[in-house]
PDB file of C-alpha atoms in Angstrom:
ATOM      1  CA  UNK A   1     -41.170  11.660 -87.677  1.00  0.00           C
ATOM      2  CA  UNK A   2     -39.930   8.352 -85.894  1.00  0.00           C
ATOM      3  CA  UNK A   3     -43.018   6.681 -87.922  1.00  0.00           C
ATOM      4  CA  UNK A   4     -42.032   7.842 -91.306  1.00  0.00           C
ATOM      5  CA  UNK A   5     -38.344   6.387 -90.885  1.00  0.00           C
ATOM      6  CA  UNK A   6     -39.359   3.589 -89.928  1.00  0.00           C
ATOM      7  CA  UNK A   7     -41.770   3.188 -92.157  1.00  0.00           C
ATOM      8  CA  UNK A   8     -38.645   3.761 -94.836  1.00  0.00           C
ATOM      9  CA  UNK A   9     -36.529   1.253 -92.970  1.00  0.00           C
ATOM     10  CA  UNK A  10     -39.058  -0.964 -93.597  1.00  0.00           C
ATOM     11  CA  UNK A  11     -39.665  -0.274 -97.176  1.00  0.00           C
ATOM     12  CA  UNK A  12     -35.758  -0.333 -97.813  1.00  0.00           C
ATOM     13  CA  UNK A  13     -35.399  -3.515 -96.059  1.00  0.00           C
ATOM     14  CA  UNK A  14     -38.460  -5.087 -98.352  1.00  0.00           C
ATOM     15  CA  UNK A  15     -36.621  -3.884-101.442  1.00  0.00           C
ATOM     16  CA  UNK A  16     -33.574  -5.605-100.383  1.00  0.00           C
ATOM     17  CA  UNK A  17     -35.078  -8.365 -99.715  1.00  0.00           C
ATOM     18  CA  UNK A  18     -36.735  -8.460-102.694  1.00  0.00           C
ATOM     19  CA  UNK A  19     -33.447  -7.698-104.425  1.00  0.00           C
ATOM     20  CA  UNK A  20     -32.135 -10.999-102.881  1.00  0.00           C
ATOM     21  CA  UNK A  21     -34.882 -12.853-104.269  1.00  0.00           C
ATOM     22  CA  UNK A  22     -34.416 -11.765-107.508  1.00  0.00           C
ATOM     23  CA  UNK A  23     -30.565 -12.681-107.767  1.00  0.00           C
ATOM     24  CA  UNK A  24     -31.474 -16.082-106.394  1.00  0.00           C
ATOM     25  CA  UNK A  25     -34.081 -16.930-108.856  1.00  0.00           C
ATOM     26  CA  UNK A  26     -31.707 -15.575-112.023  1.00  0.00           C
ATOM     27  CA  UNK A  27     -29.061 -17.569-110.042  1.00  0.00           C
ATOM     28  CA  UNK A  28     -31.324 -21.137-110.232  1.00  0.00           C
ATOM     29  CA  UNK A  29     -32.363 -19.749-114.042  1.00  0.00           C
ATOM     30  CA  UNK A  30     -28.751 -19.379-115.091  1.00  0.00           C
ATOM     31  CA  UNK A  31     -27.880 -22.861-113.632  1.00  0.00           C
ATOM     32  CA  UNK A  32     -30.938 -24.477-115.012  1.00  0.00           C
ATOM     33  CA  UNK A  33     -29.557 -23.234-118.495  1.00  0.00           C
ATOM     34  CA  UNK A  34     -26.153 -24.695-118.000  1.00  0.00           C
ATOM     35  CA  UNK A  35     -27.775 -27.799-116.619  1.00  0.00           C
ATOM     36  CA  UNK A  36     -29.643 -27.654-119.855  1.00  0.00           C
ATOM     37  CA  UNK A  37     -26.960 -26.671-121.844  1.00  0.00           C
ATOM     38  CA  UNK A  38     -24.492 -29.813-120.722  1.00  0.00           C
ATOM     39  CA  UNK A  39     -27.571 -32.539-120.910  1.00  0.00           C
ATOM     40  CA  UNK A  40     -28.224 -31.234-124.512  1.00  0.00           C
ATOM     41  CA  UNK A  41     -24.965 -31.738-125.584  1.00  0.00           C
ATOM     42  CA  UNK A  42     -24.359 -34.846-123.560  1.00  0.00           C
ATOM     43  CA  UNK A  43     -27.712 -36.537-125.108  1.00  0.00           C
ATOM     44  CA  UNK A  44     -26.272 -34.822-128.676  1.00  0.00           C
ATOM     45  CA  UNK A  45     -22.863 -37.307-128.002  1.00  0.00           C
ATOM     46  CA  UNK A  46     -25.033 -39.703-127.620  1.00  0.00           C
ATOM     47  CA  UNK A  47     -26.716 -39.496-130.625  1.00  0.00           C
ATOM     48  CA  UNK A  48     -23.680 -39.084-133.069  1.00  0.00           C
ATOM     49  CA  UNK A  49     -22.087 -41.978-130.895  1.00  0.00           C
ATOM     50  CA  UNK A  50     -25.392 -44.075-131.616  1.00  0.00           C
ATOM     51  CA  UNK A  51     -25.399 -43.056-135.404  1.00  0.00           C
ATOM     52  CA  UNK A  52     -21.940 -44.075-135.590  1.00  0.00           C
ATOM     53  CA  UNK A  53     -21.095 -40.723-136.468  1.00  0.00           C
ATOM     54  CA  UNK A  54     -18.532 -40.233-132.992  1.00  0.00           C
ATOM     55  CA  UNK A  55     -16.151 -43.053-131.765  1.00  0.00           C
ATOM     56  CA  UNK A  56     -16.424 -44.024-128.275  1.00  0.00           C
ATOM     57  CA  UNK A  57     -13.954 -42.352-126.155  1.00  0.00           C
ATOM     58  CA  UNK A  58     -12.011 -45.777-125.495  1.00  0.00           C
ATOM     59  CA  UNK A  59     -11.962 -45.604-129.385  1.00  0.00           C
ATOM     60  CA  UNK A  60      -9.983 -42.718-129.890  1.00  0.00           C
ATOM     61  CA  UNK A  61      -7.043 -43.518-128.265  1.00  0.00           C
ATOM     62  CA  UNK A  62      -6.324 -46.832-130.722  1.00  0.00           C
TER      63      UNK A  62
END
């Protein structure tokens, strides 16, 4: 009887564990995307800035 509980203990812990992983590695995914996300539109500035298309930011102003 003691074997088979902690046998479970063990199996619960895993699975919480495994759990944990999970949640960090969609963590890092999601922040990978909205790293992604901001250098996309930072390198998209940069194009319409480049192609004259977007006044610099010390432009606007005057």
């Amino acid at each position: 009887m003691c074997e088979s509980g902690a046998g479970e203990w063990a199996t619960l812990s895993n699975n919480t564990q495994i759990r944990s992983e999970i949640l960090k590695a969609e963590f890092r995914m999601t922040v990978a995307a909205y790293d992604t996300h901001i250098l996309q539109k930072q390198l998209d500035f940069r194009y319409l800035r480049q192609c004259g298309l977007l006044p610099m930011v010390n432009e606007i102003g005057s």
